[in-house]
């Protein structure tokens, strides 16, 4: 979501539309340095980006998705899985080159993720 005016609002509307039309029960959308969104029939939650100095963006989206899927597979609630996704995606930003996230960073960052009902 670049610097376009209303780009984030457009993304929120698109996520709502996908859920309302029954095309997905859950939509998780990463917004780069703006954080991430989680949309369900129950509402929309926003996780602001965590205050870190990124080293590389390679694999951040994959790590976000992997963190969420791992957490859901472990039986965690959706909000906890979303927090793990944000933490894993952020942790990947701390690794140079093609290195992905490290569990110690994910665990540390998980506790910093704040969810705000949008």
GROMACS .gro file of N, CA and C in nm:
model
  354
    1UNK      N    1   0.087  -0.116   0.000
    1UNK     CA    2   0.000   0.000   0.000
    1UNK      C    3   0.091   0.121   0.000
    2UNK      N    4   0.113   0.174  -0.114
    2UNK     CA    5   0.204   0.286  -0.128
    2UNK      C    6   0.154   0.411  -0.059
    3UNK      N    7   0.199   0.524  -0.105
    3UNK     CA    8   0.163   0.650  -0.044
    3UNK      C    9   0.035   0.711  -0.098
    4UNK      N   10  -0.041   0.633  -0.175
    4UNK     CA   11  -0.166   0.687  -0.231
    4UNK      C   12  -0.261   0.730  -0.121
    5UNK      N   13  -0.329   0.843  -0.141
    5UNK     CA   14  -0.433   0.882  -0.044
    5UNK      C   15  -0.541   0.773  -0.038
    6UNK      N   16  -0.585   0.743   0.082
    6UNK     CA   17  -0.692   0.645   0.105
    6UNK      C   18  -0.653   0.501   0.071
    7UNK      N   19  -0.527   0.475   0.043
    7UNK     CA   20  -0.486   0.339   0.006
    7UNK      C   21  -0.519   0.239   0.117
    8UNK      N   22  -0.494   0.277   0.241
    8UNK     CA   23  -0.523   0.185   0.351
    8UNK      C   24  -0.674   0.166   0.366
    9UNK      N   25  -0.752   0.271   0.349
    9UNK     CA   26  -0.897   0.258   0.355
    9UNK      C   27  -0.946   0.165   0.244
   10UNK      N   28  -0.886   0.176   0.125
   10UNK     CA   29  -0.921   0.087   0.014
   10UNK      C   30  -0.891  -0.058   0.049
   11UNK      N   31  -0.778  -0.081   0.116
   11UNK     CA   32  -0.740  -0.216   0.156
   11UNK      C   33  -0.839  -0.271   0.258
   12UNK      N   34  -0.878  -0.189   0.354
   12UNK     CA   35  -0.977  -0.230   0.454
   12UNK      C   36  -1.108  -0.265   0.386
   13UNK      N   37  -1.152  -0.180   0.293
   13UNK     CA   38  -1.276  -0.207   0.220
   13UNK      C   39  -1.268  -0.338   0.142
   14UNK      N   40  -1.155  -0.362   0.078
   14UNK     CA   41  -1.137  -0.486   0.002
   14UNK      C   42  -1.142  -0.608   0.093
   15UNK      N   43  -1.077  -0.600   0.209
   15UNK     CA   44  -1.079  -0.711   0.305
   15UNK      C   45  -1.222  -0.738   0.353
   16UNK      N   46  -1.293  -0.631   0.386
   16UNK     CA   47  -1.433  -0.645   0.430
   16UNK      C   48  -1.518  -0.710   0.322
   17UNK      N   49  -1.499  -0.667   0.198
   17UNK     CA   50  -1.576  -0.720   0.086
   17UNK      C   51  -1.552  -0.870   0.069
   18UNK      N   52  -1.427  -0.912   0.076
   18UNK     CA   53  -1.392  -1.053   0.061
   18UNK      C   54  -1.462  -1.138   0.166
   19UNK      N   55  -1.461  -1.091   0.291
   19UNK     CA   56  -1.525  -1.164   0.400
   19UNK      C   57  -1.678  -1.159   0.385
   20UNK      N   58  -1.732  -1.043   0.354
   20UNK     CA   59  -1.878  -1.027   0.341
   20UNK      C   60  -1.934  -1.113   0.229
   21UNK      N   61  -1.860  -1.129   0.122
   21UNK     CA   62  -1.905  -1.211   0.008
   21UNK      C   63  -1.884  -1.360   0.032
   22UNK      N   64  -1.824  -1.395   0.146
   22UNK     CA   65  -1.803  -1.536   0.177
   22UNK      C   66  -1.687  -1.599   0.101
   23UNK      N   67  -1.600  -1.517   0.044
   23UNK     CA   68  -1.486  -1.571  -0.029
   23UNK      C   69  -1.374  -1.616   0.064
   24UNK      N   70  -1.379  -1.570   0.188
   24UNK     CA   71  -1.286  -1.613   0.292
   24UNK      C   72  -1.348  -1.582   0.427
   25UNK      N   73  -1.314  -1.661   0.526
   25UNK     CA   74  -1.360  -1.633   0.662
   25UNK      C   75  -1.266  -1.537   0.732
   26UNK      N   76  -1.140  -1.541   0.692
   26UNK     CA   77  -1.036  -1.459   0.753
   26UNK      C   78  -0.947  -1.403   0.643
   27UNK      N   79  -0.917  -1.274   0.652
   27UNK     CA   80  -0.820  -1.212   0.562
   27UNK      C   81  -0.715  -1.144   0.649
   28UNK      N   82  -0.590  -1.184   0.632
   28UNK     CA   83  -0.477  -1.121   0.699
   28UNK      C   84  -0.397  -1.050   0.591
   29UNK      N   85  -0.373  -0.922   0.612
   29UNK     CA   86  -0.306  -0.841   0.512
   29UNK      C   87  -0.189  -0.768   0.575
   30UNK      N   88  -0.070  -0.787   0.519
   30UNK     CA   89   0.046  -0.713   0.568
   30UNK      C   90   0.053  -0.580   0.494
   31UNK      N   91   0.095  -0.477   0.567
   31UNK     CA   92   0.100  -0.341   0.513
   31UNK      C   93   0.241  -0.283   0.519
   32UNK      N   94   0.341  -0.370   0.524
   32UNK     CA   95   0.479  -0.321   0.531
   32UNK      C   96   0.504  -0.241   0.657
   33UNK      N   97   0.559  -0.122   0.641
   33UNK     CA   98   0.593  -0.041   0.759
   33UNK      C   99   0.471   0.021   0.825
   34UNK      N  100   0.352  -0.013   0.777
   34UNK     CA  101   0.227   0.034   0.840
   34UNK      C  102   0.164  -0.074   0.927
   35UNK      N  103   0.225  -0.191   0.935
   35UNK     CA  104   0.172  -0.297   1.021
   35UNK      C  105   0.094  -0.400   0.942
   36UNK      N  106  -0.019  -0.445   0.999
   36UNK     CA  107  -0.098  -0.550   0.936
   36UNK      C  108  -0.244  -0.539   0.979
   37UNK      N  109  -0.332  -0.598   0.898
   37UNK     CA  110  -0.476  -0.601   0.927
   37UNK      C  111  -0.524  -0.744   0.933
   38UNK      N  112  -0.621  -0.768   1.019
   38UNK     CA  113  -0.688  -0.898   1.029
   38UNK      C  114  -0.837  -0.871   1.020
   39UNK      N  115  -0.903  -0.934   0.924
   39UNK     CA  116  -1.046  -0.911   0.901
   39UNK      C  117  -1.121  -1.043   0.913
   40UNK      N  118  -1.231  -1.041   0.991
   40UNK     CA  119  -1.322  -1.155   1.004
   40UNK      C  120  -1.465  -1.101   1.004
   41UNK      N  121  -1.562  -1.190   1.016
   41UNK     CA  122  -1.701  -1.146   1.028
   41UNK      C  123  -1.722  -1.064   1.155
   42UNK      N  124  -1.637  -1.085   1.254
   42UNK     CA  125  -1.650  -1.015   1.383
   42UNK      C  126  -1.590  -0.875   1.382
   43UNK      N  127  -1.511  -0.842   1.282
   43UNK     CA  128  -1.452  -0.709   1.276
   43UNK      C  129  -1.313  -0.708   1.216
   44UNK      N  130  -1.248  -0.593   1.233
   44UNK     CA  131  -1.114  -0.572   1.179
   44UNK      C  132  -1.022  -0.530   1.293
   45UNK      N  133  -0.905  -0.590   1.296
   45UNK     CA  134  -0.803  -0.555   1.394
   45UNK      C  135  -0.680  -0.509   1.319
   46UNK      N  136  -0.613  -0.412   1.377
   46UNK     CA  137  -0.489  -0.359   1.320
   46UNK      C  138  -0.377  -0.382   1.417
   47UNK      N  139  -0.264  -0.423   1.365
   47UNK     CA  140  -0.142  -0.436   1.444
   47UNK      C  141  -0.042  -0.336   1.387
   48UNK      N  142  -0.015  -0.227   1.459
   48UNK     CA  143   0.085  -0.131   1.410
   48UNK      C  144   0.222  -0.197   1.395
   49UNK      N  145   0.301  -0.145   1.304
   49UNK     CA  146   0.436  -0.197   1.285
   49UNK      C  147   0.516  -0.179   1.414
   50UNK      N  148   0.602  -0.276   1.440
   50UNK     CA  149   0.686  -0.269   1.559
   50UNK      C  150   0.808  -0.180   1.532
   51UNK      N  151   0.856  -0.111   1.635
   51UNK     CA  152   0.968  -0.017   1.618
   51UNK      C  153   1.103  -0.089   1.612
   52UNK      N  154   1.140  -0.127   1.492
   52UNK     CA  155   1.270  -0.193   1.473
   52UNK      C  156   1.342  -0.125   1.357
   53UNK      N  157   1.471  -0.150   1.346
   53UNK     CA  158   1.549  -0.103   1.231
   53UNK      C  159   1.564  -0.220   1.135
   54UNK      N  160   1.492  -0.219   1.023
   54UNK     CA  161   1.500  -0.333   0.930
   54UNK      C  162   1.637  -0.344   0.864
   55UNK      N  163   1.679  -0.469   0.847
   55UNK     CA  164   1.804  -0.499   0.779
   55UNK      C  165   1.774  -0.543   0.636
   56UNK      N  166   1.667  -0.620   0.620
   56UNK     CA  167   1.626  -0.671   0.489
   56UNK      C  168   1.478  -0.707   0.495
   57UNK      N  169   1.408  -0.688   0.384
   57UNK     CA  170   1.266  -0.723   0.379
   57UNK      C  171   1.243  -0.859   0.316
   58UNK      N  172   1.349  -0.927   0.276
   58UNK     CA  173   1.336  -1.057   0.211
   58UNK      C  174   1.272  -1.158   0.306
   59UNK      N  175   1.164  -1.218   0.263
   59UNK     CA  176   1.101  -1.324   0.340
   59UNK      C  177   1.008  -1.277   0.450
   60UNK      N  178   0.985  -1.147   0.464
   60UNK     CA  179   0.900  -1.099   0.573
   60UNK      C  180   0.756  -1.147   0.557
   61UNK      N  181   0.703  -1.140   0.436
   61UNK     CA  182   0.566  -1.188   0.413
   61UNK      C  183   0.553  -1.337   0.434
   62UNK      N  184   0.651  -1.411   0.386
   62UNK     CA  185   0.651  -1.556   0.406
   62UNK      C  186   0.659  -1.591   0.554
   63UNK      N  187   0.741  -1.517   0.628
   63UNK     CA  188   0.755  -1.542   0.771
   63UNK      C  189   0.626  -1.507   0.845
   64UNK      N  190   0.559  -1.399   0.803
   64UNK     CA  191   0.430  -1.362   0.860
   64UNK      C  192   0.331  -1.477   0.843
   65UNK      N  193   0.318  -1.525   0.720
   65UNK     CA  194   0.226  -1.635   0.692
   65UNK      C  195   0.265  -1.761   0.768
   66UNK      N  196   0.392  -1.794   0.769
   66UNK     CA  197   0.439  -1.912   0.841
   66UNK      C  198   0.411  -1.903   0.990
   67UNK      N  199   0.431  -1.786   1.049
   67UNK     CA  200   0.404  -1.767   1.192
   67UNK      C  201   0.257  -1.787   1.224
   68UNK      N  202   0.170  -1.733   1.137
   68UNK     CA  203   0.026  -1.750   1.159
   68UNK      C  204  -0.015  -1.897   1.146
   69UNK      N  205   0.032  -1.961   1.041
   69UNK     CA  206  -0.006  -2.101   1.018
   69UNK      C  207   0.047  -2.190   1.129
   70UNK      N  208   0.171  -2.169   1.171
   70UNK     CA  209   0.226  -2.249   1.281
   70UNK      C  210   0.139  -2.234   1.406
   71UNK      N  211   0.103  -2.110   1.437
   71UNK     CA  212   0.025  -2.085   1.558
   71UNK      C  213  -0.114  -2.147   1.549
   72UNK      N  214  -0.179  -2.133   1.434
   72UNK     CA  215  -0.311  -2.195   1.417
   72UNK      C  216  -0.301  -2.347   1.426
   73UNK      N  217  -0.199  -2.405   1.365
   73UNK     CA  218  -0.179  -2.550   1.371
   73UNK      C  219  -0.153  -2.597   1.514
   74UNK      N  220  -0.095  -2.509   1.596
   74UNK     CA  221  -0.069  -2.542   1.736
   74UNK      C  222  -0.195  -2.528   1.821
   75UNK      N  223  -0.305  -2.484   1.759
   75UNK     CA  224  -0.432  -2.473   1.830
   75UNK      C  225  -0.458  -2.339   1.895
   76UNK      N  226  -0.377  -2.240   1.864
   76UNK     CA  227  -0.395  -2.107   1.922
   76UNK      C  228  -0.516  -2.036   1.861
   77UNK      N  229  -0.572  -1.942   1.935
   77UNK     CA  230  -0.682  -1.859   1.886
   77UNK      C  231  -0.630  -1.769   1.774
   78UNK      N  232  -0.722  -1.720   1.692
   78UNK     CA  233  -0.686  -1.639   1.577
   78UNK      C  234  -0.609  -1.513   1.615
   79UNK      N  235  -0.647  -1.446   1.723
   79UNK     CA  236  -0.575  -1.324   1.763
   79UNK      C  237  -0.431  -1.355   1.799
   80UNK      N  238  -0.409  -1.466   1.866
   80UNK     CA  239  -0.273  -1.506   1.903
   80UNK      C  240  -0.193  -1.542   1.777
   81UNK      N  241  -0.258  -1.610   1.684
   81UNK     CA  242  -0.191  -1.647   1.558
   81UNK      C  243  -0.152  -1.522   1.480
   82UNK      N  244  -0.241  -1.423   1.479
   82UNK     CA  245  -0.210  -1.298   1.409
   82UNK      C  246  -0.091  -1.228   1.474
   83UNK      N  247  -0.086  -1.229   1.606
   83UNK     CA  248   0.029  -1.170   1.677
   83UNK      C  249   0.158  -1.243   1.640
   84UNK      N  250   0.152  -1.378   1.635
   84UNK     CA  251   0.271  -1.454   1.596
   84UNK      C  252   0.311  -1.422   1.452
   85UNK      N  253   0.212  -1.404   1.364
   85UNK     CA  254   0.243  -1.367   1.227
   85UNK      C  255   0.316  -1.234   1.219
   86UNK      N  256   0.265  -1.135   1.291
   86UNK     CA  257   0.329  -1.003   1.292
   86UNK      C  258   0.469  -1.013   1.351
   87UNK      N  259   0.483  -1.088   1.459
   87UNK     CA  260   0.615  -1.104   1.523
   87UNK      C  261   0.713  -1.175   1.428
   88UNK      N  262   0.669  -1.279   1.360
   88UNK     CA  263   0.757  -1.353   1.269
   88UNK      C  264   0.795  -1.268   1.149
   89UNK      N  265   0.699  -1.195   1.093
   89UNK     CA  266   0.729  -1.108   0.980
   89UNK      C  267   0.828  -0.999   1.020
   90UNK      N  268   0.809  -0.943   1.137
   90UNK     CA  269   0.900  -0.840   1.188
   90UNK      C  270   1.038  -0.898   1.216
   91UNK      N  271   1.040  -1.017   1.273
   91UNK     CA  272   1.169  -1.082   1.304
   91UNK      C  273   1.250  -1.106   1.177
   92UNK      N  274   1.181  -1.136   1.066
   92UNK     CA  275   1.253  -1.157   0.940
   92UNK      C  276   1.324  -1.030   0.895
   93UNK      N  277   1.270  -0.915   0.930
   93UNK     CA  278   1.332  -0.788   0.892
   93UNK      C  279   1.466  -0.767   0.962
   94UNK      N  280   1.489  -0.842   1.069
   94UNK     CA  281   1.613  -0.828   1.146
   94UNK      C  282   1.727  -0.913   1.090
   95UNK      N  283   1.695  -1.001   0.993
   95UNK     CA  284   1.796  -1.093   0.937
   95UNK      C  285   1.844  -1.042   0.802
   96UNK      N  286   1.975  -1.042   0.785
   96UNK     CA  287   2.034  -0.996   0.659
   96UNK      C  288   2.014  -1.098   0.548
   97UNK      N  289   2.008  -1.048   0.426
   97UNK     CA  290   2.001  -1.134   0.309
   97UNK      C  291   1.877  -1.221   0.307
   98UNK      N  292   1.899  -1.349   0.281
   98UNK     CA  293   1.787  -1.441   0.270
   98UNK      C  294   1.758  -1.515   0.399
   99UNK      N  295   1.824  -1.475   0.508
   99UNK     CA  296   1.796  -1.536   0.638
   99UNK      C  297   1.655  -1.501   0.682
  100UNK      N  298   1.583  -1.598   0.733
  100UNK     CA  299   1.447  -1.574   0.778
  100UNK      C  300   1.447  -1.547   0.928
  101UNK      N  301   1.331  -1.549   0.988
  101UNK     CA  302   1.321  -1.514   1.130
  101UNK      C  303   1.380  -1.620   1.220
  102UNK      N  304   1.422  -1.576   1.337
  102UNK     CA  305   1.476  -1.665   1.439
  102UNK      C  306   1.375  -1.675   1.554
  103UNK      N  307   1.351  -1.795   1.606
  103UNK     CA  308   1.252  -1.814   1.712
  103UNK      C  309   1.270  -1.721   1.832
  104UNK      N  310   1.393  -1.694   1.872
  104UNK     CA  311   1.415  -1.607   1.987
  104UNK      C  312   1.364  -1.466   1.959
  105UNK      N  313   1.381  -1.418   1.835
  105UNK     CA  314   1.330  -1.287   1.798
  105UNK      C  315   1.177  -1.287   1.792
  106UNK      N  316   1.120  -1.394   1.738
  106UNK     CA  317   0.974  -1.404   1.730
  106UNK      C  318   0.914  -1.399   1.870
  107UNK      N  319   0.969  -1.477   1.962
  107UNK     CA  320   0.917  -1.479   2.099
  107UNK      C  321   0.928  -1.342   2.166
  108UNK      N  322   1.039  -1.274   2.145
  108UNK     CA  323   1.058  -1.141   2.205
  108UNK      C  324   0.960  -1.040   2.145
  109UNK      N  325   0.946  -1.042   2.013
  109UNK     CA  326   0.860  -0.945   1.945
  109UNK      C  327   0.712  -0.973   1.966
  110UNK      N  328   0.677  -1.100   1.985
  110UNK     CA  329   0.536  -1.137   2.006
  110UNK      C  330   0.475  -1.055   2.119
  111UNK      N  331   0.550  -1.035   2.224
  111UNK     CA  332   0.499  -0.963   2.341
  111UNK      C  333   0.487  -0.812   2.317
  112UNK      N  334   0.541  -0.766   2.207
  112UNK     CA  335   0.532  -0.623   2.173
  112UNK      C  336   0.416  -0.592   2.078
  113UNK      N  337   0.355  -0.697   2.020
  113UNK     CA  338   0.248  -0.676   1.922
  113UNK      C  339   0.121  -0.629   1.992
  114UNK      N  340   0.068  -0.518   1.945
  114UNK     CA  341  -0.052  -0.460   2.002
  114UNK      C  342  -0.163  -0.469   1.897
  115UNK      N  343  -0.279  -0.523   1.935
  115UNK     CA  344  -0.393  -0.529   1.843
  115UNK      C  345  -0.493  -0.422   1.882
  116UNK      N  346  -0.539  -0.349   1.781
  116UNK     CA  347  -0.636  -0.242   1.801
  116UNK      C  348  -0.756  -0.271   1.711
  117UNK      N  349  -0.873  -0.273   1.771
  117UNK     CA  350  -0.994  -0.294   1.691
  117UNK      C  351  -1.015  -0.172   1.602
  118UNK      N  352  -1.029  -0.197   1.473
  118UNK     CA  353  -1.045  -0.086   1.377
  118UNK      C  354  -1.191  -0.060   1.348
   0.00000   0.00000   0.00000
